[in-house]
CSV table of C-alpha atoms in Angstrom, one decimal:
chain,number,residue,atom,x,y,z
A,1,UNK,CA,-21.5,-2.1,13.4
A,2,UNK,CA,-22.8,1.2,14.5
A,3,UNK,CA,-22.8,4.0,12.4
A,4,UNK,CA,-22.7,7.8,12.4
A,5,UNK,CA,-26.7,8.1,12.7
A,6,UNK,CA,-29.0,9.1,14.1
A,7,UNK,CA,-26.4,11.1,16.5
A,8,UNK,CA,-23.8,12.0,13.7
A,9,UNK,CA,-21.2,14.0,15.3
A,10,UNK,CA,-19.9,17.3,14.2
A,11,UNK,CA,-18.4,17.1,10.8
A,12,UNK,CA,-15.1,18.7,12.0
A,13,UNK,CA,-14.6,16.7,15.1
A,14,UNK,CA,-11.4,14.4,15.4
A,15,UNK,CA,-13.1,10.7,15.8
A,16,UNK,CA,-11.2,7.0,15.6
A,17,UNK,CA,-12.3,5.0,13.1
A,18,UNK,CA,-12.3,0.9,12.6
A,19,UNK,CA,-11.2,-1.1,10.4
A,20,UNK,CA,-9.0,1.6,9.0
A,21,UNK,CA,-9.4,0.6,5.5
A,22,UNK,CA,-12.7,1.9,4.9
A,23,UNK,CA,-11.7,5.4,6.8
A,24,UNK,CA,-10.7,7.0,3.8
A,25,UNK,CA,-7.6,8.1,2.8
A,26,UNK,CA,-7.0,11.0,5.0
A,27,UNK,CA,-4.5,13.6,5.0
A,28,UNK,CA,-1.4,12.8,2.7
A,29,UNK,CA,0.8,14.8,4.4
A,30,UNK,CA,2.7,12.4,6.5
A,31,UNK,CA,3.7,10.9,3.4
A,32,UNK,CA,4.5,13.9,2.0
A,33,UNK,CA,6.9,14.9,4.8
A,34,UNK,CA,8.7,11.4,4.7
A,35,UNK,CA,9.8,12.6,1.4
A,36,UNK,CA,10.6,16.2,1.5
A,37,UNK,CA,12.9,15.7,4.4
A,38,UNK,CA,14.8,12.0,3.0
A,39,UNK,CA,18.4,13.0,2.6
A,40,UNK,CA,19.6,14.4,-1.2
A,41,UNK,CA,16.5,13.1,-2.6
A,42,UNK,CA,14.9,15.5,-4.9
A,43,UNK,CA,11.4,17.1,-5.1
A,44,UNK,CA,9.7,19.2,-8.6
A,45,UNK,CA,6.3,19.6,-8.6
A,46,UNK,CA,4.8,19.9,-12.2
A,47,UNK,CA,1.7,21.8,-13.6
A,48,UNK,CA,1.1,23.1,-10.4
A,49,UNK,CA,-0.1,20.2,-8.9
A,50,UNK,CA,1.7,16.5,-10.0
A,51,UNK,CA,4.8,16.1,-7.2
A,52,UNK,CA,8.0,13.9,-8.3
A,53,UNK,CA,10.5,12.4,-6.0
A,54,UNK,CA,13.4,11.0,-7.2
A,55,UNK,CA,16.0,8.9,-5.0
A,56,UNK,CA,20.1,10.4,-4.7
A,57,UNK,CA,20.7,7.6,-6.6
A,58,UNK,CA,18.0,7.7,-9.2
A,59,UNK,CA,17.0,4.4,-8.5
A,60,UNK,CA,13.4,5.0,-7.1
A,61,UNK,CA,10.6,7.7,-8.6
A,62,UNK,CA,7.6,8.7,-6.5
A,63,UNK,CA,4.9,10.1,-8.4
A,64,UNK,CA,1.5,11.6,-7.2
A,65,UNK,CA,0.4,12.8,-10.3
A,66,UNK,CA,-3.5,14.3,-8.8
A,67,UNK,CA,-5.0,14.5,-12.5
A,68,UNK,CA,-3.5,10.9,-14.1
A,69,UNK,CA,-6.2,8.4,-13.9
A,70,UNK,CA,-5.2,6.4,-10.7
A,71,UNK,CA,-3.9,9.9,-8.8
A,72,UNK,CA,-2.4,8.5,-5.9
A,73,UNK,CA,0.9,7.3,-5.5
A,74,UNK,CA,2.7,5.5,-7.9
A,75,UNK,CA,6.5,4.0,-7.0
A,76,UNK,CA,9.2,2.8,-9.4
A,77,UNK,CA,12.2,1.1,-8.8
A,78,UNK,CA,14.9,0.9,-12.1
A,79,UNK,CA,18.4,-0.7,-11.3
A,80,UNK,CA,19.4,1.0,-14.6
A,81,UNK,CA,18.0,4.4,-13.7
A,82,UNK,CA,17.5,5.2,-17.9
A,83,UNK,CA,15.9,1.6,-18.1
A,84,UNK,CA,12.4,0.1,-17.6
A,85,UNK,CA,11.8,0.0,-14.1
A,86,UNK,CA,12.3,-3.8,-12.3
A,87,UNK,CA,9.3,-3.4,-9.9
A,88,UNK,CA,6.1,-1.0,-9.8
A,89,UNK,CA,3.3,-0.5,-6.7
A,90,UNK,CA,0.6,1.7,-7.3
A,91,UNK,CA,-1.6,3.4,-4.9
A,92,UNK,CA,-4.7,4.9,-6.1
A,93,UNK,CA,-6.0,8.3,-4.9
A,94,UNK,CA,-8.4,6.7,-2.1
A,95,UNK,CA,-6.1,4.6,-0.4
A,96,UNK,CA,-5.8,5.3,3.3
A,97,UNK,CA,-2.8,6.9,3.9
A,98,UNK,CA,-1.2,4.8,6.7
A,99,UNK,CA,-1.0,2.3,4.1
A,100,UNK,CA,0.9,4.0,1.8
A,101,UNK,CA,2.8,6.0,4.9
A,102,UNK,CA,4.4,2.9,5.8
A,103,UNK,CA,5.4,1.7,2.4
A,104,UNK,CA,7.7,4.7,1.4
A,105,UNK,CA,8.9,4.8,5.2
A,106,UNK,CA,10.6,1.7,4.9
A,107,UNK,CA,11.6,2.6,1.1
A,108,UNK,CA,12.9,5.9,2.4
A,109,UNK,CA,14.8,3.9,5.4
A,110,UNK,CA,16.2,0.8,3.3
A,111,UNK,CA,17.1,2.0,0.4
A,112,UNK,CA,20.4,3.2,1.3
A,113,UNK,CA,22.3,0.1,1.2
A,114,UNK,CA,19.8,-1.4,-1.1
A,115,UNK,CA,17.5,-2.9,1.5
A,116,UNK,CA,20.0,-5.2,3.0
A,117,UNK,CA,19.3,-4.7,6.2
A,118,UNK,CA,16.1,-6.3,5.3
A,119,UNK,CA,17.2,-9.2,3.5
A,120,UNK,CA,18.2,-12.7,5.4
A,121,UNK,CA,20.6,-12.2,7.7
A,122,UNK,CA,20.3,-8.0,8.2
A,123,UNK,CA,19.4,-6.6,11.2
A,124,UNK,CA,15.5,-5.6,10.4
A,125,UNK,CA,15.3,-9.1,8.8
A,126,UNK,CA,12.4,-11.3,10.5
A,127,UNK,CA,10.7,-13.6,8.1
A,128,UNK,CA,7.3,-12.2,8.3
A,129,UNK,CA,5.4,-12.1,5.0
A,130,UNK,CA,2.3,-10.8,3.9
A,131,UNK,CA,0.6,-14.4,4.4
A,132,UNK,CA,1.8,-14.5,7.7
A,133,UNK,CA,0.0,-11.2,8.5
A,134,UNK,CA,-3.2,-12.1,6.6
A,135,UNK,CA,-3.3,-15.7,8.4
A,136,UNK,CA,-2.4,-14.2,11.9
A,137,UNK,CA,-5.0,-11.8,11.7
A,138,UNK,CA,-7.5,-14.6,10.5
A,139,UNK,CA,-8.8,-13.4,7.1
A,140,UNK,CA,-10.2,-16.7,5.1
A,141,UNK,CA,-8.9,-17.9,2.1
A,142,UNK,CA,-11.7,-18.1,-0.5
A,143,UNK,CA,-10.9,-21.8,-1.9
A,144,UNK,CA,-10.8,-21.8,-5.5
A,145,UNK,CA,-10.5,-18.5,-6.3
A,146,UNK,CA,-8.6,-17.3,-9.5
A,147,UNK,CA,-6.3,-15.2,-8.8
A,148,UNK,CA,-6.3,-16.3,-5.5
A,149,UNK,CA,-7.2,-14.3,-2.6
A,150,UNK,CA,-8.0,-13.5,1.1
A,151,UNK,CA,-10.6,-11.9,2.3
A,152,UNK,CA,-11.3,-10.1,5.8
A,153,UNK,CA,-13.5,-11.2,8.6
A,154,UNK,CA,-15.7,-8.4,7.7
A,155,UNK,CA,-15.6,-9.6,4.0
A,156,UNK,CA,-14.8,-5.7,3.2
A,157,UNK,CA,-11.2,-5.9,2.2
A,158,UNK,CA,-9.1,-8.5,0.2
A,159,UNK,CA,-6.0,-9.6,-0.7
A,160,UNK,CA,-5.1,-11.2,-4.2
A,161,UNK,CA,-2.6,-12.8,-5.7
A,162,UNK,CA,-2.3,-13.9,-9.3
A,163,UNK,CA,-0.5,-16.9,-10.0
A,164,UNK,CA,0.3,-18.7,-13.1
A,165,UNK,CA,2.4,-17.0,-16.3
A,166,UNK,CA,2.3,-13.7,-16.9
A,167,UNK,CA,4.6,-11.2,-19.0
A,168,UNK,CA,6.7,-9.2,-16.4
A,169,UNK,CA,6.2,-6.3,-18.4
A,170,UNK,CA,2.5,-6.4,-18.7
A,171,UNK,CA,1.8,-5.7,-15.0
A,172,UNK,CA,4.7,-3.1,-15.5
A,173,UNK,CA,2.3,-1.4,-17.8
A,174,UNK,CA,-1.3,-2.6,-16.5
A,175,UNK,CA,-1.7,-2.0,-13.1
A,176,UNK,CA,-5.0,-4.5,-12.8
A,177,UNK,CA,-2.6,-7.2,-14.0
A,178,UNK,CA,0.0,-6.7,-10.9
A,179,UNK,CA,1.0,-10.2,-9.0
A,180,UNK,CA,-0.4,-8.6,-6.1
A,181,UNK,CA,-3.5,-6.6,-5.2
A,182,UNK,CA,-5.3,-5.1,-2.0
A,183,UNK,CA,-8.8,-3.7,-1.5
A,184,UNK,CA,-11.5,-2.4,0.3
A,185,UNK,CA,-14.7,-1.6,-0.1
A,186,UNK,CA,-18.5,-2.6,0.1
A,187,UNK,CA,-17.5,-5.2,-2.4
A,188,UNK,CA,-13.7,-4.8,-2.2
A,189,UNK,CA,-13.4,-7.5,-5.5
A,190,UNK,CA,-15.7,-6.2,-8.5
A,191,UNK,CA,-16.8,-2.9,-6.7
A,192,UNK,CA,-13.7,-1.5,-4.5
A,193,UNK,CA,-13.4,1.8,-2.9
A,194,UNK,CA,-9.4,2.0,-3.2
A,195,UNK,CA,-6.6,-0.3,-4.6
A,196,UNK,CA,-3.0,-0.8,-4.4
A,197,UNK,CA,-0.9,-3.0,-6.7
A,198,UNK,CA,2.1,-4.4,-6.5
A,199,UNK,CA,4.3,-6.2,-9.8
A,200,UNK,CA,5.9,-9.4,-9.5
A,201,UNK,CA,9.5,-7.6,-8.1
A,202,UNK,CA,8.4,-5.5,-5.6
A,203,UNK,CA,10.6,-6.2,-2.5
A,204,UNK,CA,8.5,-8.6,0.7
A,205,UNK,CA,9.5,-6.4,3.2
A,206,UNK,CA,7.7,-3.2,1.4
A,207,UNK,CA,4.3,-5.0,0.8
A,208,UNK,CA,4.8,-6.7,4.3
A,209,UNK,CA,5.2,-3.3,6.0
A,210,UNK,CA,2.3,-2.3,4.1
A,211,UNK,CA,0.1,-5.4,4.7
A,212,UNK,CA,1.2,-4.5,8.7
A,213,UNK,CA,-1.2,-2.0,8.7
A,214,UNK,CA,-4.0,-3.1,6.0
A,215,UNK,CA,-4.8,-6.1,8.5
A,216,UNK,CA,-4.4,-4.1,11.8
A,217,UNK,CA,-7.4,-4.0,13.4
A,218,UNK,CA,-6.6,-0.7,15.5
A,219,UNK,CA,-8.8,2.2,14.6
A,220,UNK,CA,-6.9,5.5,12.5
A,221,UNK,CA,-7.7,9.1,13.1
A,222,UNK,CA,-9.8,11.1,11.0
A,223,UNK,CA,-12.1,14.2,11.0
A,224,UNK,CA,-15.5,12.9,10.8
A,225,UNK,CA,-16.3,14.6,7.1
A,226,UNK,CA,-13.7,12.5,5.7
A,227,UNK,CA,-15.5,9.1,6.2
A,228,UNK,CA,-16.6,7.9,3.0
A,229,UNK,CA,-20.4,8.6,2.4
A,230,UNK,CA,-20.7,4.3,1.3
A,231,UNK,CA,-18.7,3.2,4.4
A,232,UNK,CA,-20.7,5.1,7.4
A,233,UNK,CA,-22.7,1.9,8.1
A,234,UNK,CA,-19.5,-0.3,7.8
A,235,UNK,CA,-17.4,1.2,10.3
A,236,UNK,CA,-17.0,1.7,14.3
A,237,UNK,CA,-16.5,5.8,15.2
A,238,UNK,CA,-15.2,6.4,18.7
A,239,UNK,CA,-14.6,10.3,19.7
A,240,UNK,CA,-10.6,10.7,19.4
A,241,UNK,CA,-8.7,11.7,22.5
A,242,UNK,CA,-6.8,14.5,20.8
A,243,UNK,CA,-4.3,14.6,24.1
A,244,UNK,CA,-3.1,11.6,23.0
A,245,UNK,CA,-0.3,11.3,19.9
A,246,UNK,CA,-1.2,9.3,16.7
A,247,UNK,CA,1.2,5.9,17.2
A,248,UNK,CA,-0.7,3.6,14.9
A,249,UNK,CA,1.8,3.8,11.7
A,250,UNK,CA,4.7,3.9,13.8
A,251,UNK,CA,3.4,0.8,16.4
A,252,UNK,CA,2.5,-1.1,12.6
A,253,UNK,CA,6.0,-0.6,11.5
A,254,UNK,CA,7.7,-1.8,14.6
A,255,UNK,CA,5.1,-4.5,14.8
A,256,UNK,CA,6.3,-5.5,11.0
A,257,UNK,CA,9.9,-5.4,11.8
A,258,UNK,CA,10.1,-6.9,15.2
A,259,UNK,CA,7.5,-9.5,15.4
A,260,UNK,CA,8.2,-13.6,14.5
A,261,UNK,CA,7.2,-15.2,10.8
A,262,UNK,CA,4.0,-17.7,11.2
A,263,UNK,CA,4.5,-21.2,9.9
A,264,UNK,CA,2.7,-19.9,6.9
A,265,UNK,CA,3.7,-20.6,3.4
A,266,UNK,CA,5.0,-18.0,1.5
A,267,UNK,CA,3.6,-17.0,-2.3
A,268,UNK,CA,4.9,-19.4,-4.9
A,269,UNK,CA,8.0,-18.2,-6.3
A,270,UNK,CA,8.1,-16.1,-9.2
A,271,UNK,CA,9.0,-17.1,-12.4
A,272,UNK,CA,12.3,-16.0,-14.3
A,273,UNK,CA,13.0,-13.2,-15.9
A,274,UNK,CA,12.8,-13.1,-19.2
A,275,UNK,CA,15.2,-11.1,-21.1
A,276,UNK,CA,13.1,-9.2,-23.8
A,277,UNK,CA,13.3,-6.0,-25.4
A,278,UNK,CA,9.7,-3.8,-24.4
A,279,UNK,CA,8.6,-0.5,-25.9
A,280,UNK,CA,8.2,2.6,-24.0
A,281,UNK,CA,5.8,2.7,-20.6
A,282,UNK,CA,2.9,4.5,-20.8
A,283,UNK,CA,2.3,6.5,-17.8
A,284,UNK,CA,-0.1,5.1,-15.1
């Protein structure tokens, strides 16, 4: 793939940038402004620079707490608001932004009547899963892998998914032990440059719309400076036509909620809950 040398552009210019998961994570603020304008939810930013969002109906927590050791985004879902939360995704502070823009879009959108619009039968409901995406856009399953996963064309990003028994509340409290995993990266399993996790509960349609645009091949925007350094040889850079309006989030999401389910078979179903007591969560 060609990379930014010898002719390396100017470090401010707007350039395009393919596959977007190695483009960096960009500028948060689109996810920023799909929260601070969601009807009646709430906003407090702490110590001057960890930002909270909490849900009208206390349901869902949105944290991007900058110093905490993943940064990033981290999403909770609690049917008893005061109780330990049913579902957790994490985003870490290097996840591209699209990724992450689409996942608390369709939160933000769904959440309302409890995603049941989503669900069989509702009116954004369409079967597509994250396998479908992943086999659609022809990234190979590596055969015998534990947990399982997907990998890429490129072999620079990866999808994982643990399977056997696990404690629901350890992936509650250990990220790196979540049902599901993506990454990217030089070496996107041992070595990756971002991650996002996702526990056992955490609703199809919110890691779909977020798989939607891990696995879409069309380039993202950024300003050339925030390529990572370790990714310039991995990546395709293209100069930007700046007349032209950023539509890649919005054409994943449509593509997520319009388009037909693959005869792909879904993840094994999870196991049941299990009704014990656990201690206090420590924060991520």
């Amino acid at each position: 793939m060609p990379s930014l040398a010898p002719r390396a552009p100017d470090p401010n210019a707007d350039v395009l940038i393919s596959p977007g998961y190695l483009a960096g994570p960009g500028d948060s603020r689109r996810i920023f402004n799909t929260l601070d304008v969601a009807p009646s939810w709430t906003k407090t930013v702490a110590f001057g620079t960890d930002t909270y969002h909490t849900s009208p109906c206390q349901r869902v927590r949105v944290a991007n707490p900058v110093e905490s050791f993943y940064g990033g985004w981290t999403i909770s879902y609690a049917e008893d608001p005061l109780g330990v939360p049913d579902w957790i995704t994490t985003f870490d502070r290097n996840t591209p932004h699209e990724i992450v823009a689409a996942f608390t879009k369709t939160l933000v959108d769904g959440l309302h009547n409890n995603f049941a619009d989503h669900l069989s039968g509702g009116r954004h409901y369409t079967g597509t899963s994250p396998a479908s995406l992943i086999a659609r856009h022809r990234w190979e399953p590596v055969h015998g892998s534990r947990p399982f996963r997907s990998v890429s064309p490129d072999g620079h990003a990866a999808y994982q998914m643990r399977v056997g028994w696990l404690h629901e509340y350890d992936e509650l409290l250990a990220p790196e032990k979540s049902t599901w995993r993506m990454s990217a990266g030089t070496d996107p399993v041992y070595t990756p440059s971002w991650q996002a996790f996702f526990s056992r509960y955490t609703p199809q349609h919110l890691i779909t719309a977020a798989t939607a645009v891990f696995t879409d091949p069309t380039p993202v925007p950024r300003v050339t400076d925030q390529i990572p350094d370790r990714h310039r040889s991995l990546v395709s850079v293209t100069r930007r036509d700046t007349s032209r309006p950023d539509s890649r989030s919005a054409a994943a999401l449509a593509r997520s909620a319009h388009s037909q389910a693959m005869p792909v078979a879904a993840p094994p179903a999870a196991p049941p809950t299990l009704a014990t007591h656990a201690g206090p969560r420590r924060q991520r």
